[in-house]
Amino acid sequence: MNEYKLGKKVSLITILLNLLLCIFKVIAGIFGKSSAMIADGIHTLSDVITTVMVIIGLKVSSKKEDECHPYGHEKFEPICAKIISALLFLTGIFIAYEGFKVLYKGNFTTPGKIALIAAIISIITKELMYRYTIKTAKRIKSVSMEADAWHHRSDAFSSIGTFAGILGARIGLKILDPITSILVSLFIIKVGIEFYLKSIKELVDSSADKEIIEKIKEKTLTISGVEEIHNLKTRNFGSKIYVDIEISIDSKLSVEKSHEIATKVHDTLERDINNIKHCMVHVEPYYLK
């Protein structure tokens, strides 16, 4: 199963679960008279929107190179990740606003037992969805799916806070219900900002991680005929990496032999390091002393 199909399968499953969970939590919040649970349900609805964005991002980024996009479409995926991050941020702001509004008006109520049950179900379901999604995200190296996975976990944390707030309100501390929704919103906002910055990193041609760079050097220097690495540049391109490497080869070797060594470097790096999309190898003469 290719990356798009695998990502789409996971996303469609989580969309269905989120729709069912959203309906259940909003109904539980209304009948249970819990502002925290209603806000939690709206947070779950935002998960559906972000997961749809993930599917769109995976679909576009999986397209092959064309005349207008000769380097591929991988950068469309972090663009979708930015949109997801913005939705996370706005969701956090909305939940905080609703919490402050209840505090300001002083409309404190005692939540019903159904709201407490809904919070428990949400915690378990959302944590399982997080683990299911993050496993696939790491496998296909998808930043938008990883952001979506954390959206699921933020909902799980939101539900933990909601559970604590509802429980506290039921035993007499009614103010805990809106305060809890505000505290949870801060976590959601934090995750949104973090993934927004991560998606920007994939759009501005930042270099690959140090571990990848060291692996490139190690693989290159093990190839017979490579005297040294003259220069090495890497850049992130969505979930993929482009490599430009200059190697020094004995100046006395023929052009054909030098080309053979350069080709071996190219093939080895693209074969052994999975997320390298393309490797450009340039040869410099090395003058033996």
PDB file of C-alpha atoms in Angstrom:
ATOM      1  CA  MET A   1       0.000   0.000   0.000  1.00  0.00           C
ATOM      2  CA  ASN A   2       1.525   3.366  -1.048  1.00  0.00           C
ATOM      3  CA  GLU A   3       1.863   6.363   1.285  1.00  0.00           C
ATOM      4  CA  TYR A   4      -1.274   8.139   0.066  1.00  0.00           C
ATOM      5  CA  LYS A   5      -3.524   5.067   0.299  1.00  0.00           C
ATOM      6  CA  LEU A   6      -2.225   4.184   3.765  1.00  0.00           C
ATOM      7  CA  GLY A   7      -2.654   7.757   5.004  1.00  0.00           C
ATOM      8  CA  LYS A   8      -6.117   8.007   3.444  1.00  0.00           C
ATOM      9  CA  LYS A   9      -7.251   4.756   5.103  1.00  0.00           C
ATOM     10  CA  VAL A  10      -6.201   5.992   8.559  1.00  0.00           C
ATOM     11  CA  SER A  11      -7.732   9.418   7.961  1.00  0.00           C
ATOM     12  CA  LEU A  12     -11.121   8.070   6.830  1.00  0.00           C
ATOM     13  CA  ILE A  13     -11.352   5.826   9.893  1.00  0.00           C
ATOM     14  CA  THR A  14     -10.561   8.739  12.242  1.00  0.00           C
ATOM     15  CA  ILE A  15     -13.070  11.003  10.445  1.00  0.00           C
ATOM     16  CA  LEU A  16     -15.871   8.487  11.059  1.00  0.00           C
ATOM     17  CA  LEU A  17     -14.904   8.026  14.719  1.00  0.00           C
ATOM     18  CA  ASN A  18     -14.648  11.786  15.252  1.00  0.00           C
ATOM     19  CA  LEU A  19     -18.075  12.460  13.729  1.00  0.00           C
ATOM     20  CA  LEU A  20     -19.695   9.912  16.033  1.00  0.00           C
ATOM     21  CA  LEU A  21     -17.741  11.202  19.038  1.00  0.00           C
ATOM     22  CA  CYS A  22     -18.544  14.839  18.239  1.00  0.00           C
ATOM     23  CA  ILE A  23     -22.305  14.190  18.066  1.00  0.00           C
ATOM     24  CA  PHE A  24     -22.212  12.186  21.293  1.00  0.00           C
ATOM     25  CA  LYS A  25     -20.190  14.815  23.220  1.00  0.00           C
ATOM     26  CA  VAL A  26     -22.280  17.795  22.106  1.00  0.00           C
ATOM     27  CA  ILE A  27     -25.514  15.974  23.022  1.00  0.00           C
ATOM     28  CA  ALA A  28     -23.955  14.937  26.363  1.00  0.00           C
ATOM     29  CA  GLY A  29     -22.868  18.535  26.958  1.00  0.00           C
ATOM     30  CA  ILE A  30     -26.329  19.927  26.219  1.00  0.00           C
ATOM     31  CA  PHE A  31     -28.266  17.407  28.303  1.00  0.00           C
ATOM     32  CA  GLY A  32     -25.554  17.314  30.969  1.00  0.00           C
ATOM     33  CA  LYS A  33     -25.439  21.138  31.157  1.00  0.00           C
ATOM     34  CA  SER A  34     -21.629  21.246  30.784  1.00  0.00           C
ATOM     35  CA  SER A  35     -19.962  24.113  28.884  1.00  0.00           C
ATOM     36  CA  ALA A  36     -16.655  22.224  29.046  1.00  0.00           C
ATOM     37  CA  MET A  37     -18.160  19.167  27.328  1.00  0.00           C
ATOM     38  CA  ILE A  38     -19.818  21.263  24.601  1.00  0.00           C
ATOM     39  CA  ALA A  39     -16.454  22.967  23.949  1.00  0.00           C
ATOM     40  CA  ASP A  40     -14.807  19.531  23.895  1.00  0.00           C
ATOM     41  CA  GLY A  41     -17.330  18.384  21.308  1.00  0.00           C
ATOM     42  CA  ILE A  42     -16.593  21.392  19.104  1.00  0.00           C
ATOM     43  CA  HIS A  43     -12.884  20.595  19.449  1.00  0.00           C
ATOM     44  CA  THR A  44     -13.646  17.118  18.099  1.00  0.00           C
ATOM     45  CA  LEU A  45     -15.526  18.646  15.155  1.00  0.00           C
ATOM     46  CA  SER A  46     -12.367  20.622  14.308  1.00  0.00           C
ATOM     47  CA  ASP A  47     -10.556  17.249  14.169  1.00  0.00           C
ATOM     48  CA  VAL A  48     -12.820  16.209  11.301  1.00  0.00           C
ATOM     49  CA  ILE A  49     -11.915  19.357   9.359  1.00  0.00           C
ATOM     50  CA  THR A  50      -8.177  18.933   9.937  1.00  0.00           C
ATOM     51  CA  THR A  51      -8.257  15.266   8.930  1.00  0.00           C
ATOM     52  CA  VAL A  52      -9.952  16.208   5.657  1.00  0.00           C
ATOM     53  CA  MET A  53      -7.072  18.656   5.134  1.00  0.00           C
ATOM     54  CA  VAL A  54      -4.611  15.813   5.753  1.00  0.00           C
ATOM     55  CA  ILE A  55      -6.229  13.716   3.009  1.00  0.00           C
ATOM     56  CA  ILE A  56      -6.046  16.650   0.588  1.00  0.00           C
ATOM     57  CA  GLY A  57      -2.390  17.283   1.509  1.00  0.00           C
ATOM     58  CA  LEU A  58      -1.409  13.638   1.073  1.00  0.00           C
ATOM     59  CA  LYS A  59      -3.262  13.417  -2.251  1.00  0.00           C
ATOM     60  CA  VAL A  60      -1.600  16.490  -3.760  1.00  0.00           C
ATOM     61  CA  SER A  61       1.892  15.800  -2.368  1.00  0.00           C
ATOM     62  CA  SER A  62       1.847  12.219  -3.722  1.00  0.00           C
ATOM     63  CA  LYS A  63       1.441  13.435  -7.326  1.00  0.00           C
ATOM     64  CA  LYS A  64       4.389  12.889  -9.650  1.00  0.00           C
ATOM     65  CA  GLU A  65       6.474  15.684 -11.139  1.00  0.00           C
ATOM     66  CA  ASP A  66       4.904  17.587 -14.001  1.00  0.00           C
ATOM     67  CA  GLU A  67       5.791  20.464 -16.320  1.00  0.00           C
ATOM     68  CA  CYS A  68       4.682  23.121 -13.829  1.00  0.00           C
ATOM     69  CA  HIS A  69       6.182  21.356 -10.792  1.00  0.00           C
ATOM     70  CA  PRO A  70       9.379  19.638 -11.997  1.00  0.00           C
ATOM     71  CA  TYR A  71      10.559  19.051  -8.413  1.00  0.00           C
ATOM     72  CA  GLY A  72       7.324  17.364  -7.344  1.00  0.00           C
ATOM     73  CA  HIS A  73       4.464  18.390  -5.055  1.00  0.00           C
ATOM     74  CA  GLU A  74       5.807  17.484  -1.595  1.00  0.00           C
ATOM     75  CA  LYS A  75       5.664  21.078  -0.352  1.00  0.00           C
ATOM     76  CA  PHE A  76       1.876  21.080  -0.609  1.00  0.00           C
ATOM     77  CA  GLU A  77       1.792  18.830   2.453  1.00  0.00           C
ATOM     78  CA  PRO A  78       3.421  21.285   4.903  1.00  0.00           C
ATOM     79  CA  ILE A  79       1.096  23.963   3.480  1.00  0.00           C
ATOM     80  CA  CYS A  80      -1.819  21.804   4.629  1.00  0.00           C
ATOM     81  CA  ALA A  81      -0.016  21.292   7.954  1.00  0.00           C
ATOM     82  CA  LYS A  82       0.053  25.088   8.379  1.00  0.00           C
ATOM     83  CA  ILE A  83      -3.706  25.236   7.832  1.00  0.00           C
ATOM     84  CA  ILE A  84      -4.232  22.429  10.374  1.00  0.00           C
ATOM     85  CA  SER A  85      -2.006  24.246  12.876  1.00  0.00           C
ATOM     86  CA  ALA A  86      -3.981  27.450  12.380  1.00  0.00           C
ATOM     87  CA  LEU A  87      -7.219  25.528  12.993  1.00  0.00           C
ATOM     88  CA  LEU A  88      -5.725  24.082  16.175  1.00  0.00           C
ATOM     89  CA  PHE A  89      -4.788  27.577  17.326  1.00  0.00           C
ATOM     90  CA  LEU A  90      -8.237  28.990  16.556  1.00  0.00           C
ATOM     91  CA  THR A  91      -9.907  26.034  18.276  1.00  0.00           C
ATOM     92  CA  GLY A  92      -7.892  26.783  21.418  1.00  0.00           C
ATOM     93  CA  ILE A  93      -8.850  30.469  21.257  1.00  0.00           C
ATOM     94  CA  PHE A  94     -12.547  29.580  20.842  1.00  0.00           C
ATOM     95  CA  ILE A  95     -12.542  27.188  23.816  1.00  0.00           C
ATOM     96  CA  ALA A  96     -10.765  29.791  25.991  1.00  0.00           C
ATOM     97  CA  TYR A  97     -13.295  32.440  24.938  1.00  0.00           C
ATOM     98  CA  GLU A  98     -16.249  30.236  25.865  1.00  0.00           C
ATOM     99  CA  GLY A  99     -14.659  29.471  29.231  1.00  0.00           C
ATOM    100  CA  PHE A 100     -14.027  33.138  30.035  1.00  0.00           C
ATOM    101  CA  LYS A 101     -17.575  33.998  28.961  1.00  0.00           C
ATOM    102  CA  VAL A 102     -19.038  31.533  31.473  1.00  0.00           C
ATOM    103  CA  LEU A 103     -16.723  32.871  34.203  1.00  0.00           C
ATOM    104  CA  TYR A 104     -17.701  36.466  33.430  1.00  0.00           C
ATOM    105  CA  LYS A 105     -21.441  35.805  33.419  1.00  0.00           C
ATOM    106  CA  GLY A 106     -21.235  33.483  36.404  1.00  0.00           C
ATOM    107  CA  ASN A 107     -23.603  30.979  34.808  1.00  0.00           C
ATOM    108  CA  PHE A 108     -22.278  28.029  36.785  1.00  0.00           C
ATOM    109  CA  THR A 109     -24.235  24.793  36.607  1.00  0.00           C
ATOM    110  CA  THR A 110     -23.830  21.289  37.983  1.00  0.00           C
ATOM    111  CA  PRO A 111     -23.021  18.965  35.048  1.00  0.00           C
ATOM    112  CA  GLY A 112     -24.981  15.722  34.730  1.00  0.00           C
ATOM    113  CA  LYS A 113     -23.515  12.213  34.913  1.00  0.00           C
ATOM    114  CA  ILE A 114     -23.825  11.767  31.125  1.00  0.00           C
ATOM    115  CA  ALA A 115     -21.210  14.488  30.631  1.00  0.00           C
ATOM    116  CA  LEU A 116     -18.820  12.590  32.901  1.00  0.00           C
ATOM    117  CA  ILE A 117     -19.371   9.349  30.970  1.00  0.00           C
ATOM    118  CA  ALA A 118     -18.826  11.167  27.666  1.00  0.00           C
ATOM    119  CA  ALA A 119     -15.487  12.514  28.939  1.00  0.00           C
ATOM    120  CA  ILE A 120     -14.270   9.012  29.869  1.00  0.00           C
ATOM    121  CA  ILE A 121     -15.258   7.573  26.470  1.00  0.00           C
ATOM    122  CA  SER A 122     -13.592  10.511  24.715  1.00  0.00           C
ATOM    123  CA  ILE A 123     -10.302  10.082  26.629  1.00  0.00           C
ATOM    124  CA  ILE A 124      -9.999   6.414  25.694  1.00  0.00           C
ATOM    125  CA  THR A 125     -11.121   6.835  22.063  1.00  0.00           C
ATOM    126  CA  LYS A 126      -8.942   9.867  21.310  1.00  0.00           C
ATOM    127  CA  GLU A 127      -5.802   8.337  22.830  1.00  0.00           C
ATOM    128  CA  LEU A 128      -6.262   5.220  20.686  1.00  0.00           C
ATOM    129  CA  MET A 129      -6.780   7.429  17.620  1.00  0.00           C
ATOM    130  CA  TYR A 130      -3.590   9.353  18.454  1.00  0.00           C
ATOM    131  CA  ARG A 131      -1.512   6.156  18.665  1.00  0.00           C
ATOM    132  CA  TYR A 132      -3.027   4.753  15.467  1.00  0.00           C
ATOM    133  CA  THR A 133      -2.410   7.990  13.519  1.00  0.00           C
ATOM    134  CA  ILE A 134       1.075   8.833  14.858  1.00  0.00           C
ATOM    135  CA  LYS A 135       2.320   5.335  13.979  1.00  0.00           C
ATOM    136  CA  THR A 136       1.279   5.799  10.359  1.00  0.00           C
ATOM    137  CA  ALA A 137       2.518   9.423  10.259  1.00  0.00           C
ATOM    138  CA  LYS A 138       6.037   8.349  11.268  1.00  0.00           C
ATOM    139  CA  ARG A 139       5.946   5.448   8.825  1.00  0.00           C
ATOM    140  CA  ILE A 140       5.101   7.640   5.813  1.00  0.00           C
ATOM    141  CA  LYS A 141       6.952  10.712   7.199  1.00  0.00           C
ATOM    142  CA  SER A 142       3.920  13.012   6.986  1.00  0.00           C
ATOM    143  CA  VAL A 143       4.103  16.243   9.001  1.00  0.00           C
ATOM    144  CA  SER A 144       0.429  17.055   8.367  1.00  0.00           C
ATOM    145  CA  MET A 145      -0.652  13.631   9.615  1.00  0.00           C
ATOM    146  CA  GLU A 146       1.638  14.019  12.623  1.00  0.00           C
ATOM    147  CA  ALA A 147      -0.013  17.364  13.371  1.00  0.00           C
ATOM    148  CA  ASP A 148      -3.392  15.669  13.009  1.00  0.00           C
ATOM    149  CA  ALA A 149      -2.308  12.918  15.426  1.00  0.00           C
ATOM    150  CA  TRP A 150      -1.421  15.558  17.999  1.00  0.00           C
ATOM    151  CA  HIS A 151      -4.806  17.120  17.352  1.00  0.00           C
ATOM    152  CA  HIS A 152      -6.297  13.803  18.489  1.00  0.00           C
ATOM    153  CA  ARG A 153      -4.098  13.762  21.592  1.00  0.00           C
ATOM    154  CA  SER A 154      -4.922  17.393  22.355  1.00  0.00           C
ATOM    155  CA  ASP A 155      -8.562  16.297  22.321  1.00  0.00           C
ATOM    156  CA  ALA A 156      -7.689  13.470  24.724  1.00  0.00           C
ATOM    157  CA  PHE A 157      -6.002  15.945  27.081  1.00  0.00           C
ATOM    158  CA  SER A 158      -8.951  18.250  26.618  1.00  0.00           C
ATOM    159  CA  SER A 159     -11.253  15.430  27.699  1.00  0.00           C
ATOM    160  CA  ILE A 160      -9.066  14.662  30.731  1.00  0.00           C
ATOM    161  CA  GLY A 161      -9.393  18.283  31.781  1.00  0.00           C
ATOM    162  CA  THR A 162     -13.092  18.178  31.017  1.00  0.00           C
ATOM    163  CA  PHE A 163     -13.503  15.070  33.148  1.00  0.00           C
ATOM    164  CA  ALA A 164     -11.691  16.720  36.080  1.00  0.00           C
ATOM    165  CA  GLY A 165     -13.723  19.901  35.692  1.00  0.00           C
ATOM    166  CA  ILE A 166     -17.054  18.079  35.480  1.00  0.00           C
ATOM    167  CA  LEU A 167     -16.180  15.857  38.437  1.00  0.00           C
ATOM    168  CA  GLY A 168     -15.170  18.902  40.485  1.00  0.00           C
ATOM    169  CA  ALA A 169     -18.345  20.733  39.514  1.00  0.00           C
ATOM    170  CA  ARG A 170     -20.459  17.724  40.483  1.00  0.00           C
ATOM    171  CA  ILE A 171     -18.963  17.642  43.980  1.00  0.00           C
ATOM    172  CA  GLY A 172     -19.624  21.345  44.538  1.00  0.00           C
ATOM    173  CA  LEU A 173     -16.852  23.328  42.799  1.00  0.00           C
ATOM    174  CA  LYS A 174     -18.961  24.508  39.865  1.00  0.00           C
ATOM    175  CA  ILE A 175     -16.366  27.084  38.773  1.00  0.00           C
ATOM    176  CA  LEU A 176     -14.014  24.234  37.803  1.00  0.00           C
ATOM    177  CA  ASP A 177     -16.003  23.445  34.639  1.00  0.00           C
ATOM    178  CA  PRO A 178     -15.193  26.713  32.784  1.00  0.00           C
ATOM    179  CA  ILE A 179     -11.699  27.019  34.333  1.00  0.00           C
ATOM    180  CA  THR A 180     -10.826  23.553  33.027  1.00  0.00           C
ATOM    181  CA  SER A 181     -11.855  24.456  29.487  1.00  0.00           C
ATOM    182  CA  ILE A 182      -9.542  27.513  29.632  1.00  0.00           C
ATOM    183  CA  LEU A 183      -6.537  25.505  30.876  1.00  0.00           C
ATOM    184  CA  VAL A 184      -7.028  22.872  28.181  1.00  0.00           C
ATOM    185  CA  SER A 185      -7.242  25.585  25.511  1.00  0.00           C
ATOM    186  CA  LEU A 186      -3.711  26.747  26.411  1.00  0.00           C
ATOM    187  CA  PHE A 187      -2.331  23.301  25.591  1.00  0.00           C
ATOM    188  CA  ILE A 188      -4.179  23.240  22.267  1.00  0.00           C
ATOM    189  CA  ILE A 189      -2.816  26.688  21.349  1.00  0.00           C
ATOM    190  CA  LYS A 190       0.733  25.563  22.239  1.00  0.00           C
ATOM    191  CA  VAL A 191       0.525  22.474  19.983  1.00  0.00           C
ATOM    192  CA  GLY A 192      -0.883  24.610  17.137  1.00  0.00           C
ATOM    193  CA  ILE A 193       2.045  27.046  17.337  1.00  0.00           C
ATOM    194  CA  GLU A 194       4.641  24.236  17.494  1.00  0.00           C
ATOM    195  CA  PHE A 195       3.370  22.516  14.354  1.00  0.00           C
ATOM    196  CA  TYR A 196       2.973  25.812  12.533  1.00  0.00           C
ATOM    197  CA  LEU A 197       6.685  26.471  13.096  1.00  0.00           C
ATOM    198  CA  LYS A 198       7.545  22.899  12.066  1.00  0.00           C
ATOM    199  CA  SER A 199       5.638  23.255   8.785  1.00  0.00           C
ATOM    200  CA  ILE A 200       7.436  26.535   8.054  1.00  0.00           C
ATOM    201  CA  LYS A 201      10.756  24.708   8.483  1.00  0.00           C
ATOM    202  CA  GLU A 202       9.777  22.354   5.656  1.00  0.00           C
ATOM    203  CA  LEU A 203       8.893  25.258   3.364  1.00  0.00           C
ATOM    204  CA  VAL A 204      12.028  27.413   3.693  1.00  0.00           C
ATOM    205  CA  ASP A 205      14.668  24.909   2.505  1.00  0.00           C
ATOM    206  CA  SER A 206      16.148  24.278   5.946  1.00  0.00           C
ATOM    207  CA  SER A 207      18.872  21.620   6.113  1.00  0.00           C
ATOM    208  CA  ALA A 208      18.222  18.003   7.027  1.00  0.00           C
ATOM    209  CA  ASP A 209      18.716  16.781  10.596  1.00  0.00           C
ATOM    210  CA  LYS A 210      22.298  16.319  11.815  1.00  0.00           C
ATOM    211  CA  GLU A 211      21.787  12.554  12.005  1.00  0.00           C
ATOM    212  CA  ILE A 212      20.872  12.428   8.301  1.00  0.00           C
ATOM    213  CA  ILE A 213      23.837  14.623   7.351  1.00  0.00           C
ATOM    214  CA  GLU A 214      26.243  12.407   9.305  1.00  0.00           C
ATOM    215  CA  LYS A 215      24.762   9.319   7.658  1.00  0.00           C
ATOM    216  CA  ILE A 216      25.272  10.878   4.207  1.00  0.00           C
ATOM    217  CA  LYS A 217      28.917  11.609   5.012  1.00  0.00           C
ATOM    218  CA  GLU A 218      29.483   8.143   6.421  1.00  0.00           C
ATOM    219  CA  LYS A 219      27.953   6.382   3.402  1.00  0.00           C
ATOM    220  CA  THR A 220      29.862   8.569   0.929  1.00  0.00           C
ATOM    221  CA  LEU A 221      33.287   8.105   2.513  1.00  0.00           C
ATOM    222  CA  THR A 222      32.947   4.314   2.515  1.00  0.00           C
ATOM    223  CA  ILE A 223      32.809   4.280  -1.302  1.00  0.00           C
ATOM    224  CA  SER A 224      36.113   3.371  -2.896  1.00  0.00           C
ATOM    225  CA  GLY A 225      37.641   6.257  -4.847  1.00  0.00           C
ATOM    226  CA  VAL A 226      36.129   9.072  -2.767  1.00  0.00           C
ATOM    227  CA  GLU A 227      39.058  10.894  -1.179  1.00  0.00           C
ATOM    228  CA  GLU A 228      37.027  13.480   0.742  1.00  0.00           C
ATOM    229  CA  ILE A 229      33.797  15.438   0.772  1.00  0.00           C
ATOM    230  CA  HIS A 230      34.500  18.903  -0.587  1.00  0.00           C
ATOM    231  CA  ASN A 231      31.042  20.332   0.124  1.00  0.00           C
ATOM    232  CA  LEU A 232      27.638  19.053   1.242  1.00  0.00           C
ATOM    233  CA  LYS A 233      24.260  20.810   1.167  1.00  0.00           C
ATOM    234  CA  THR A 234      20.881  19.374   2.060  1.00  0.00           C
ATOM    235  CA  ARG A 235      17.406  20.868   2.031  1.00  0.00           C
ATOM    236  CA  ASN A 236      14.048  19.647   3.250  1.00  0.00           C
ATOM    237  CA  PHE A 237      11.384  19.495   0.568  1.00  0.00           C
ATOM    238  CA  GLY A 238       8.177  18.584   2.339  1.00  0.00           C
ATOM    239  CA  SER A 239       8.737  15.075   3.678  1.00  0.00           C
ATOM    240  CA  LYS A 240      11.680  14.493   1.301  1.00  0.00           C
ATOM    241  CA  ILE A 241      15.314  15.662   1.171  1.00  0.00           C
ATOM    242  CA  TYR A 242      17.407  16.989  -1.703  1.00  0.00           C
ATOM    243  CA  VAL A 243      21.178  16.492  -1.495  1.00  0.00           C
ATOM    244  CA  ASP A 244      23.940  18.398  -3.314  1.00  0.00           C
ATOM    245  CA  ILE A 245      27.343  16.882  -2.629  1.00  0.00           C
ATOM    246  CA  GLU A 246      30.807  17.651  -4.005  1.00  0.00           C
ATOM    247  CA  ILE A 247      33.296  14.806  -3.735  1.00  0.00           C
ATOM    248  CA  SER A 248      37.044  14.876  -4.374  1.00  0.00           C
ATOM    249  CA  ILE A 249      38.444  12.146  -6.630  1.00  0.00           C
ATOM    250  CA  ASP A 250      42.040  11.482  -7.706  1.00  0.00           C
ATOM    251  CA  SER A 251      42.797  13.944 -10.505  1.00  0.00           C
ATOM    252  CA  LYS A 252      44.683  11.268 -12.458  1.00  0.00           C
ATOM    253  CA  LEU A 253      41.598   9.100 -12.935  1.00  0.00           C
ATOM    254  CA  SER A 254      39.788   9.157 -16.269  1.00  0.00           C
ATOM    255  CA  VAL A 255      36.489  10.977 -16.728  1.00  0.00           C
ATOM    256  CA  GLU A 256      34.768   7.627 -17.175  1.00  0.00           C
ATOM    257  CA  LYS A 257      36.149   6.263 -13.893  1.00  0.00           C
ATOM    258  CA  SER A 258      35.297   9.486 -12.023  1.00  0.00           C
ATOM    259  CA  HIS A 259      31.767   9.314 -13.395  1.00  0.00           C
ATOM    260  CA  GLU A 260      31.492   5.701 -12.270  1.00  0.00           C
ATOM    261  CA  ILE A 261      32.436   6.656  -8.683  1.00  0.00           C
ATOM    262  CA  ALA A 262      30.026   9.616  -8.683  1.00  0.00           C
ATOM    263  CA  THR A 263      27.209   7.382  -9.919  1.00  0.00           C
ATOM    264  CA  LYS A 264      27.929   4.906  -7.136  1.00  0.00           C
ATOM    265  CA  VAL A 265      27.685   7.725  -4.571  1.00  0.00           C
ATOM    266  CA  HIS A 266      24.378   8.862  -6.100  1.00  0.00           C
ATOM    267  CA  ASP A 267      22.864   5.366  -6.184  1.00  0.00           C
ATOM    268  CA  THR A 268      24.075   4.429  -2.693  1.00  0.00           C
ATOM    269  CA  LEU A 269      22.647   7.527  -1.002  1.00  0.00           C
ATOM    270  CA  GLU A 270      19.273   7.334  -2.766  1.00  0.00           C
ATOM    271  CA  ARG A 271      19.030   3.591  -2.057  1.00  0.00           C
ATOM    272  CA  ASP A 272      20.170   3.510   1.576  1.00  0.00           C
ATOM    273  CA  ILE A 273      18.551   6.695   2.914  1.00  0.00           C
ATOM    274  CA  ASN A 274      14.818   6.400   2.304  1.00  0.00           C
ATOM    275  CA  ASN A 275      13.703  10.033   2.443  1.00  0.00           C
ATOM    276  CA  ILE A 276      16.303  11.323  -0.049  1.00  0.00           C
ATOM    277  CA  LYS A 277      14.339  12.168  -3.188  1.00  0.00           C
ATOM    278  CA  HIS A 278      17.278  13.267  -5.325  1.00  0.00           C
ATOM    279  CA  CYS A 279      21.044  13.456  -4.950  1.00  0.00           C
ATOM    280  CA  MET A 280      23.216  15.657  -7.167  1.00  0.00           C
ATOM    281  CA  VAL A 281      26.896  14.656  -7.181  1.00  0.00           C
ATOM    282  CA  HIS A 282      29.653  17.004  -8.364  1.00  0.00           C
ATOM    283  CA  VAL A 283      33.259  15.872  -8.802  1.00  0.00           C
ATOM    284  CA  GLU A 284      36.309  17.915  -7.794  1.00  0.00           C
ATOM    285  CA  PRO A 285      39.893  16.871  -8.614  1.00  0.00           C
ATOM    286  CA  TYR A 286      41.973  15.653  -5.691  1.00  0.00           C
ATOM    287  CA  TYR A 287      45.723  16.103  -6.031  1.00  0.00           C
ATOM    288  CA  LEU A 288      47.590  13.370  -4.179  1.00  0.00           C
ATOM    289  CA  LYS A 289      50.693  14.514  -2.333  1.00  0.00           C
TER     290      LYS A 289
END
